[in-house]
PDB file of C-alpha atoms in Angstrom:
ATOM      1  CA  UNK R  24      12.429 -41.526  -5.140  1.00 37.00           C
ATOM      2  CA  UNK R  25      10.435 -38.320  -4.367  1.00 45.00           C
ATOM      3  CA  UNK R  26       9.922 -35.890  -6.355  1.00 50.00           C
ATOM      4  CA  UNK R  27      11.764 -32.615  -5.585  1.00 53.00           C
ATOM      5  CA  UNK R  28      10.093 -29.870  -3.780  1.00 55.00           C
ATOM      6  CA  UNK R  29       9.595 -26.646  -5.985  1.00 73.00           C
ATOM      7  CA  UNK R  30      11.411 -23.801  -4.051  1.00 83.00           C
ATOM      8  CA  UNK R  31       9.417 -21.230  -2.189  1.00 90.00           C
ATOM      9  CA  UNK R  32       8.642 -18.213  -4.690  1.00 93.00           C
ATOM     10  CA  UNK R  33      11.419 -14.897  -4.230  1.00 96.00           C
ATOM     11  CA  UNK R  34       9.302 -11.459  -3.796  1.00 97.00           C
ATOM     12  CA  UNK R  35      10.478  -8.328  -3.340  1.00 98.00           C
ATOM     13  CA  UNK R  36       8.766  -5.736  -1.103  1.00 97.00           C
ATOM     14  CA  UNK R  37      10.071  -1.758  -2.716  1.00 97.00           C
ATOM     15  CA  UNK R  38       8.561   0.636   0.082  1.00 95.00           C
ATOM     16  CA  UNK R  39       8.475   4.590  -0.449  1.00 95.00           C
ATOM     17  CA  UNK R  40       9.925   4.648   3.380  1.00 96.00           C
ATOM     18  CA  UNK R  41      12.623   2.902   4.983  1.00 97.00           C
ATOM     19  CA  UNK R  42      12.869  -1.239   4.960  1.00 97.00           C
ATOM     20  CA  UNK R  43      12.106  -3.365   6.545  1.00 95.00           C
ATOM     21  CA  UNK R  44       8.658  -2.927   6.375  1.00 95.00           C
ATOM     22  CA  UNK R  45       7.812  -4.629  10.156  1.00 92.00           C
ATOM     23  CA  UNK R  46       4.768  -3.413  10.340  1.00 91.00           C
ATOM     24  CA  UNK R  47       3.431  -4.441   6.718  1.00 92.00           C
ATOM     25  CA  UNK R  48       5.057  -7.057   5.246  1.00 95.00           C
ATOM     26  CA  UNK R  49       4.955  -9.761   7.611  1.00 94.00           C
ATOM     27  CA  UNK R  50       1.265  -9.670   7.807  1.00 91.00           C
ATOM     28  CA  UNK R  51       1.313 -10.366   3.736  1.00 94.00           C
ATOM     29  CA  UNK R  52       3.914 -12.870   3.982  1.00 95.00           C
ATOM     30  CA  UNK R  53       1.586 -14.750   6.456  1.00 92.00           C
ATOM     31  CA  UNK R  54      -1.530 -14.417   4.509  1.00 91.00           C
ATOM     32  CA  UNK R  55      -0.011 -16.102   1.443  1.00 92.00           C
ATOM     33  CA  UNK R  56      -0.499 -19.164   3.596  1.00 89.00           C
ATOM     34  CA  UNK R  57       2.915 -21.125   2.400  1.00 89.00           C
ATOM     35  CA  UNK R  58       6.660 -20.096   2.570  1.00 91.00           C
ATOM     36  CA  UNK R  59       8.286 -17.576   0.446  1.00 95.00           C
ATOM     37  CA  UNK R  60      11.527 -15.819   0.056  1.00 96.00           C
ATOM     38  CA  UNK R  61      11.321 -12.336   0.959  1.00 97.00           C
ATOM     39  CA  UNK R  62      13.609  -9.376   0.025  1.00 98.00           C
ATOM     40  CA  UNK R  63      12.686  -5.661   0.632  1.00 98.00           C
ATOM     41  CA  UNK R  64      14.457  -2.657   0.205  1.00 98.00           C
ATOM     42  CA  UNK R  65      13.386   1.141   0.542  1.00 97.00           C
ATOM     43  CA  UNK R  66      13.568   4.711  -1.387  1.00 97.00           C
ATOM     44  CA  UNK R  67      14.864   6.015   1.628  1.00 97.00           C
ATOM     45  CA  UNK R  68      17.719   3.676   2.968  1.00 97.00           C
ATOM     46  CA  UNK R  69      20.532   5.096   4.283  1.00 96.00           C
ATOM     47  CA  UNK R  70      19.134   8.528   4.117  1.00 97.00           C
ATOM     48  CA  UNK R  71      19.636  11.081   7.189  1.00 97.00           C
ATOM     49  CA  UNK R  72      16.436  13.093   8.918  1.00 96.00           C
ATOM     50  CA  UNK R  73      17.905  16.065   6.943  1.00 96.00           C
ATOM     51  CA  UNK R  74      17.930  14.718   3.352  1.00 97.00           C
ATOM     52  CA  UNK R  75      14.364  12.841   3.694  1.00 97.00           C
ATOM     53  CA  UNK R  76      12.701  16.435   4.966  1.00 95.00           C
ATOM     54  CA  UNK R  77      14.659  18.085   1.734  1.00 96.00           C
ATOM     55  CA  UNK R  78      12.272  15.166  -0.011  1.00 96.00           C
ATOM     56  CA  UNK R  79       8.966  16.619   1.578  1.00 94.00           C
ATOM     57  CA  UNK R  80       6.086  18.242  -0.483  1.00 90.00           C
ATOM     58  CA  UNK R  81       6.024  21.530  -1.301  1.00 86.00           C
ATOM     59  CA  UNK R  82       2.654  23.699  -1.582  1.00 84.00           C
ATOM     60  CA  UNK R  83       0.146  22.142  -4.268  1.00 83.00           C
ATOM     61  CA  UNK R  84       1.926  19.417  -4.350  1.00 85.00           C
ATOM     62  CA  UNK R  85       0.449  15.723  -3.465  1.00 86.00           C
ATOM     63  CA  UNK R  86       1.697  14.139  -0.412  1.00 90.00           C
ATOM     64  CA  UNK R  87       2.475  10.533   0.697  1.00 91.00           C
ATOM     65  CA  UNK R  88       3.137   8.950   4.291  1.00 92.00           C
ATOM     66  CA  UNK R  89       5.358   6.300   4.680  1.00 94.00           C
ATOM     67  CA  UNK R  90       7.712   4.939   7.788  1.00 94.00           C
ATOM     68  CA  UNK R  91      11.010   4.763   8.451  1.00 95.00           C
ATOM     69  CA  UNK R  92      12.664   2.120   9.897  1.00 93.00           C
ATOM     70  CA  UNK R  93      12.524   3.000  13.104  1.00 94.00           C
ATOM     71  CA  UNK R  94       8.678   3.691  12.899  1.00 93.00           C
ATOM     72  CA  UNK R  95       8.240   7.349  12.879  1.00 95.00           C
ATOM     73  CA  UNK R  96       5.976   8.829   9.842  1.00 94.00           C
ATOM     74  CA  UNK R  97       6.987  11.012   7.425  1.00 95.00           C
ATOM     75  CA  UNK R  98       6.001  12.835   4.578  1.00 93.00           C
ATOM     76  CA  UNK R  99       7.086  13.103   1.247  1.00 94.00           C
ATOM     77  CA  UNK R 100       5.992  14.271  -2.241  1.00 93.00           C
ATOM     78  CA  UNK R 101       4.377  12.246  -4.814  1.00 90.00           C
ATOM     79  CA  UNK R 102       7.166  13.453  -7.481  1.00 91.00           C
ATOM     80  CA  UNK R 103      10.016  12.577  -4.738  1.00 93.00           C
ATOM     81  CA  UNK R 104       8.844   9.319  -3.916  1.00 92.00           C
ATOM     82  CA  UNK R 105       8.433   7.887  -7.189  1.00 91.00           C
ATOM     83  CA  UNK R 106      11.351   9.533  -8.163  1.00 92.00           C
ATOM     84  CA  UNK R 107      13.413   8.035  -5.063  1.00 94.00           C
ATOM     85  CA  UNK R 108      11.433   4.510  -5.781  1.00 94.00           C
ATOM     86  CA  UNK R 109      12.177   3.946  -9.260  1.00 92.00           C
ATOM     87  CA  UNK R 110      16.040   3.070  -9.069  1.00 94.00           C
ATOM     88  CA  UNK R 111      14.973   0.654  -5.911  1.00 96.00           C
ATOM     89  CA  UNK R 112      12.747  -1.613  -8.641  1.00 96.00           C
ATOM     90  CA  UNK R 113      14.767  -1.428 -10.974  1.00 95.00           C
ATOM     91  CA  UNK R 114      18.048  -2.555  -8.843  1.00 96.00           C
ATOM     92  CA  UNK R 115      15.286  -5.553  -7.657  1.00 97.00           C
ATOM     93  CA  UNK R 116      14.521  -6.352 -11.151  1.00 97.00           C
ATOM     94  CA  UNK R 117      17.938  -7.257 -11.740  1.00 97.00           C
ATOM     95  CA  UNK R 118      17.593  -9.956  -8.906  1.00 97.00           C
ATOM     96  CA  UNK R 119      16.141 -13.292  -9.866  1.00 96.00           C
ATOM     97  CA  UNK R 120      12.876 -12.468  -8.275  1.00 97.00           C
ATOM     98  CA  UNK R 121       9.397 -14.205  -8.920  1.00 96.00           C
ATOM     99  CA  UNK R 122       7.731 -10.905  -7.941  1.00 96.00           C
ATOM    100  CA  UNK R 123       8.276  -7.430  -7.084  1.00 97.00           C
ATOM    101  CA  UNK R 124       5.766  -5.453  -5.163  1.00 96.00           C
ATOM    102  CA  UNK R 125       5.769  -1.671  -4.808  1.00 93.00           C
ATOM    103  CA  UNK R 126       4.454  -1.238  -1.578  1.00 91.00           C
ATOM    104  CA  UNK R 127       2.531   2.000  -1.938  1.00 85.00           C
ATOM    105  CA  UNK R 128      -1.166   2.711  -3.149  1.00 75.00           C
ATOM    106  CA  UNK R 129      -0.539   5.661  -5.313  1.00 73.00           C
ATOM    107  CA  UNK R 130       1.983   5.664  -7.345  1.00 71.00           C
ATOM    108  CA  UNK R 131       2.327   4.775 -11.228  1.00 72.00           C
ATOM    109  CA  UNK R 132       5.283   3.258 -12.282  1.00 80.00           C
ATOM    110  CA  UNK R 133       6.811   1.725 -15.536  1.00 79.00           C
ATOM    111  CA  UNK R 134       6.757  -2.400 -16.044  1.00 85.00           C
ATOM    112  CA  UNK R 135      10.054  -3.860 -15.393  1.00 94.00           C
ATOM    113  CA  UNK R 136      12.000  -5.625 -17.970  1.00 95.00           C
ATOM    114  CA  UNK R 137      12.458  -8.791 -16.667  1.00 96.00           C
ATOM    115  CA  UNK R 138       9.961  -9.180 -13.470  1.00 96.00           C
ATOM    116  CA  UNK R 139       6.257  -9.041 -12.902  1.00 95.00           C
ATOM    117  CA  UNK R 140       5.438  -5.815 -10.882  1.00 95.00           C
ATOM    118  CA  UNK R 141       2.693  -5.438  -8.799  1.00 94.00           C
ATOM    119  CA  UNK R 142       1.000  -1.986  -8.591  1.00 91.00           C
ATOM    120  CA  UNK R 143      -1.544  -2.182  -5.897  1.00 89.00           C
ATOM    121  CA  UNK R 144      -2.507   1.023  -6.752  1.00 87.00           C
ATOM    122  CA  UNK R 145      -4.315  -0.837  -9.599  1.00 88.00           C
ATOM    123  CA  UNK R 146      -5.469  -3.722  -8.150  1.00 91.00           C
ATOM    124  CA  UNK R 147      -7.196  -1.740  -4.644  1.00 92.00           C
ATOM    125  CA  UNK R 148      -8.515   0.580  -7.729  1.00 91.00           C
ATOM    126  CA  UNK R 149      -9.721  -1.830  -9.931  1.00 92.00           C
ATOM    127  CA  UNK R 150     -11.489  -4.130  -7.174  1.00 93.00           C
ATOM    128  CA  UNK R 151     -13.046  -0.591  -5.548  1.00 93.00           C
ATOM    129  CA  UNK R 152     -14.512   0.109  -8.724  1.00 93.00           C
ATOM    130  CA  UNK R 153     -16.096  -3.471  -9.072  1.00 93.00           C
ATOM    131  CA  UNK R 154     -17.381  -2.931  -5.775  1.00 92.00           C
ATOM    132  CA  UNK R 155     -18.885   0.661  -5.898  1.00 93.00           C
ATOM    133  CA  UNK R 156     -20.886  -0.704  -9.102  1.00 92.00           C
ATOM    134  CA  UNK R 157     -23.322  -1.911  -6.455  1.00 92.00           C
ATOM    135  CA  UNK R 158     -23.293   1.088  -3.942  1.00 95.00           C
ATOM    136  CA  UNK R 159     -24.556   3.898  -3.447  1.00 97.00           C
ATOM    137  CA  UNK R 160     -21.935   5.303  -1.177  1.00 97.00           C
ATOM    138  CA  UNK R 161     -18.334   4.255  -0.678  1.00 97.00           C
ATOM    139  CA  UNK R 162     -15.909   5.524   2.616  1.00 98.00           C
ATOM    140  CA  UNK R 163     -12.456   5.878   1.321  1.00 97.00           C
ATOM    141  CA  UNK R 164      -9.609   5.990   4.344  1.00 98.00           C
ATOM    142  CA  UNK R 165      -6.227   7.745   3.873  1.00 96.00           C
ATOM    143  CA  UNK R 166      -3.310   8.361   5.908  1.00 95.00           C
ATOM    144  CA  UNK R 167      -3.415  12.161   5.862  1.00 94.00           C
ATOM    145  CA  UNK R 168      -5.512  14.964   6.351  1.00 94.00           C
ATOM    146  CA  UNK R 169      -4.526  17.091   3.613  1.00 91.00           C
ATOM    147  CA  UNK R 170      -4.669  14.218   1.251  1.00 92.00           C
ATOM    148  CA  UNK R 171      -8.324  13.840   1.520  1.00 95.00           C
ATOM    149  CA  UNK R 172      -9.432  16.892  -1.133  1.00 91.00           C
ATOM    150  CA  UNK R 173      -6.916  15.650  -3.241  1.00 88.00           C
ATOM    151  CA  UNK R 174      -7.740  12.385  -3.468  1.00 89.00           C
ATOM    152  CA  UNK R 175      -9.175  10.607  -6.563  1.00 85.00           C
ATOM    153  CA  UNK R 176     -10.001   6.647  -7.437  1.00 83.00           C
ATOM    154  CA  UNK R 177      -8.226   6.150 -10.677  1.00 78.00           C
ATOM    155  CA  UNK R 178     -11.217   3.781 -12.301  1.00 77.00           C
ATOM    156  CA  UNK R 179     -14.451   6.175 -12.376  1.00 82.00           C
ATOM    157  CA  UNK R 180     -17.115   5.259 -10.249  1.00 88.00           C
ATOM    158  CA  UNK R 181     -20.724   5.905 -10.028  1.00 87.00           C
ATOM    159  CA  UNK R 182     -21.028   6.297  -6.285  1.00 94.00           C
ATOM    160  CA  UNK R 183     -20.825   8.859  -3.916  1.00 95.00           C
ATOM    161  CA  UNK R 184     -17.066   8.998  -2.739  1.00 95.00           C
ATOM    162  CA  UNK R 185     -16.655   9.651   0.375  1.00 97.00           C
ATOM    163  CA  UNK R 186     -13.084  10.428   2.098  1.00 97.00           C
ATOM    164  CA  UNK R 187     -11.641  10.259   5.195  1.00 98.00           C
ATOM    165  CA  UNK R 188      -8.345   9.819   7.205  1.00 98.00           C
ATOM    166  CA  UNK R 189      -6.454   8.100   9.290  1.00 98.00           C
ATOM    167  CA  UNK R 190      -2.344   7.132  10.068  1.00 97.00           C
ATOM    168  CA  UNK R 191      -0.896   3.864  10.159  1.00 96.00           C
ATOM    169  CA  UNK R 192       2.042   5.520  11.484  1.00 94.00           C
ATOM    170  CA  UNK R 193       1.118   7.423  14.513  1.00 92.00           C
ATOM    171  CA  UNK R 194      -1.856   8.469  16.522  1.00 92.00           C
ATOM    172  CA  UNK R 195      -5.225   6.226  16.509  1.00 95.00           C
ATOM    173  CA  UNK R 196      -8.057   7.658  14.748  1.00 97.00           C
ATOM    174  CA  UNK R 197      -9.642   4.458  13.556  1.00 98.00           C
ATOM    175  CA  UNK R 198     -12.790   4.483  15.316  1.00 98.00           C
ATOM    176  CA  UNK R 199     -13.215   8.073  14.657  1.00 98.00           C
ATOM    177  CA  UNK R 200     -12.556   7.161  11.099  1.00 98.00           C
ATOM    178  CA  UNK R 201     -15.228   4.507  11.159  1.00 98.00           C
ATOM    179  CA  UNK R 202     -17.916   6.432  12.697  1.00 98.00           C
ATOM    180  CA  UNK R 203     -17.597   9.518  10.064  1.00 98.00           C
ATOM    181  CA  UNK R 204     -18.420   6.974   7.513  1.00 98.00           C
ATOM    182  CA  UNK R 205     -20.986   4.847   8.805  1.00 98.00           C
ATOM    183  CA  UNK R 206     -23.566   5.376   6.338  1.00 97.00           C
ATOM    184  CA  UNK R 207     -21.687   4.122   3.672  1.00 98.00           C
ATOM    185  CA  UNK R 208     -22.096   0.517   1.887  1.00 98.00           C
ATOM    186  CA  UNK R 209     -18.492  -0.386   2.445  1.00 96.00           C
ATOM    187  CA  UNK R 210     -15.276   1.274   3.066  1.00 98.00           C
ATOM    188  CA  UNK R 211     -11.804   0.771   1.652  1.00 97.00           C
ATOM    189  CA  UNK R 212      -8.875   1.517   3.688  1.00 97.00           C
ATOM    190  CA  UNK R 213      -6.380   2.684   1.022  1.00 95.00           C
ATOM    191  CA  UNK R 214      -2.581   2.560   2.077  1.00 93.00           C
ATOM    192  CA  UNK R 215      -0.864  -0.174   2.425  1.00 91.00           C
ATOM    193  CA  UNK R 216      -0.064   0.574   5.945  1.00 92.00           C
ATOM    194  CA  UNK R 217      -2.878  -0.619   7.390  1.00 95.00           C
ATOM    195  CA  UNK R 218      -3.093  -3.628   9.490  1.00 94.00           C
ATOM    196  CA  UNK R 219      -5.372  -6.193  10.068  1.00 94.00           C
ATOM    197  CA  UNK R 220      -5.943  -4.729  13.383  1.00 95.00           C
ATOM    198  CA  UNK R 221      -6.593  -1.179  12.001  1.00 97.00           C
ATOM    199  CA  UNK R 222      -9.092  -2.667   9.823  1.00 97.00           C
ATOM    200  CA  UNK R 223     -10.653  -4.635  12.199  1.00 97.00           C
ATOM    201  CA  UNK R 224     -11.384  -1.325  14.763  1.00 98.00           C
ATOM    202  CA  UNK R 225     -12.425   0.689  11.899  1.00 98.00           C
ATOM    203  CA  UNK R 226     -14.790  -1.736  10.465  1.00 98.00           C
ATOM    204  CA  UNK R 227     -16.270  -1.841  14.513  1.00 98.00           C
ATOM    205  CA  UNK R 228     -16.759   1.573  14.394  1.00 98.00           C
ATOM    206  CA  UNK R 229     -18.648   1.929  11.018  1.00 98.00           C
ATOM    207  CA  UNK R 230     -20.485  -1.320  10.684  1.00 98.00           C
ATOM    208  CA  UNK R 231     -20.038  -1.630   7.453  1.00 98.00           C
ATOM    209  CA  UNK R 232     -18.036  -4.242   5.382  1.00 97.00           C
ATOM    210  CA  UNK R 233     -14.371  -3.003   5.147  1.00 98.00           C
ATOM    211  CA  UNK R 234     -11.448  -3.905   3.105  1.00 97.00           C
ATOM    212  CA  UNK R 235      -7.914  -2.586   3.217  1.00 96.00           C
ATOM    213  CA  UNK R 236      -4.954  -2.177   0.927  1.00 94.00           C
ATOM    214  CA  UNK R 237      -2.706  -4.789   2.327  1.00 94.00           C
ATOM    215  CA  UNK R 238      -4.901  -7.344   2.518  1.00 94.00           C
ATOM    216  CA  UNK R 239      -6.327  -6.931  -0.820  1.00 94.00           C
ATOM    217  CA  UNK R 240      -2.826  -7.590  -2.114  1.00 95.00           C
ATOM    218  CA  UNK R 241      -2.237 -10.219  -0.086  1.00 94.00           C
ATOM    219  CA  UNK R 242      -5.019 -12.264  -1.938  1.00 92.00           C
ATOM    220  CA  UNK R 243      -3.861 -11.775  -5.339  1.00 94.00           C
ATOM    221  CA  UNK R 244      -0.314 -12.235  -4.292  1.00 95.00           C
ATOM    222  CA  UNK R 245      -0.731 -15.676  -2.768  1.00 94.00           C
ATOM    223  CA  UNK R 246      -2.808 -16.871  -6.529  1.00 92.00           C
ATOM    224  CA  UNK R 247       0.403 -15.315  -7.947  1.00 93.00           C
ATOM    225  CA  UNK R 248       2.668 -17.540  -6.386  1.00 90.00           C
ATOM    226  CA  UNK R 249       0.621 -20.799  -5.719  1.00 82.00           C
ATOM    227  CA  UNK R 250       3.095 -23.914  -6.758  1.00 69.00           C
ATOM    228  CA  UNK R 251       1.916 -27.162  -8.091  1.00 61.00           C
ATOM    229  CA  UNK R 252       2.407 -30.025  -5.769  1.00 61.00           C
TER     230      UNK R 252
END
């Protein structure tokens, strides 16, 4: 008699935006290389056009993109999204899940009480840090203009920072992106919007080896859930 197969591991995918995440979360899901169980669910569901603008950042303060279902970009402050997001994990923690991944690079968040979290803030961090040690200039991409001065690694690096922008959400200013930071050692594409394909005409552009946010998860995730066979 054959042994049983183990069941595919539950994760659940807590976006800032709207869910579902079509143009993020399948691209993980395939990288992970074997089948999982995917649930997702978003700090703006169910929300009109007129409550997610009241959830927009005011002057000084820090400022995420994210996407709504329907695809269009929007912005939101750092204070309302985390604030929006919170109640999402902790509704998901409550769930039976394996995982639960909050799909944003910047916030900080509490641990769960009963599920592993995943903050890729600190793993796209923690793995730019480890490779900056060996640079001696780093290209950071963001979604948004205004977020460039304000932006900040959270491990401290000896490198030159270097910042630029570009959407996932709308417009195309990948190559662009790439050539303003061509004469850095590497560049890290830091949101987890960005695609394979984004990556892949931004690294064109700047010749230089280039990572993004997504896909950096997507590697730790698929260790995470790896089943003995």
């Amino acid at each position: 008699m054959s042994a049983a197969m183990p069941r595919p591991a539950r994760i659940g995918f807590a976006t800032i935006g709207q869910a579902p995440r079509s143009d993020t979360v399948p691209a993980i899901v395939a990288a992970l290389g074997q089948p999982v169980e995917v649930i997702e669910a978003g700090a703006l569901d169910g929300l009109s056009d007129e409550q997610i603008a009241e959830l927009g950042p005011r002057e000084g303060e820090y400022t995420f993109a994210t996407r709504l279902a329907d695809g269009r970009q929007v912005a939101l402050s750092k204070s309302a999204a985390e604030a929006r997001l919170a109640p999402v994990l902790e509704r998901m923690d409550t769930q039976g899940l394996d995982l639960v991944v909050a799909l944003c690079a910047g916030t900080r968040l509490p641990a769960l009480k009963h599920t592993l979290m995943i903050e890729p803030q600190r793993i796209v961090d923690g793995i730019t840090a480890a490779l900056a040690a060996s640079c001696r200039r780093i290209g950071i991409v963001v979604p948004l203009e205004q977020q460039v001065s304000r932006f900040h690694l959270e491990a401290e690096v000896t490198a030159q920072v270097r910042v630029t922008h570009a959407s996932p959400y709308e417009g195309d200013r990948f190559a662009e992106a790439g050539r303003e930071l061509a004469d850095c050692d590497l560049v890290v594409m830091h949101c987890m919007g960005y695609t394979p394909s984004m990556r892949a005409r931004l690294a064109a552009a700047a010749n230089v080896p280039t990572v993004s946010a997504p896909e950096l998860l997507a590697g730790v995730l698929r260790q995470l859930i790896e089943r003995p066979r």
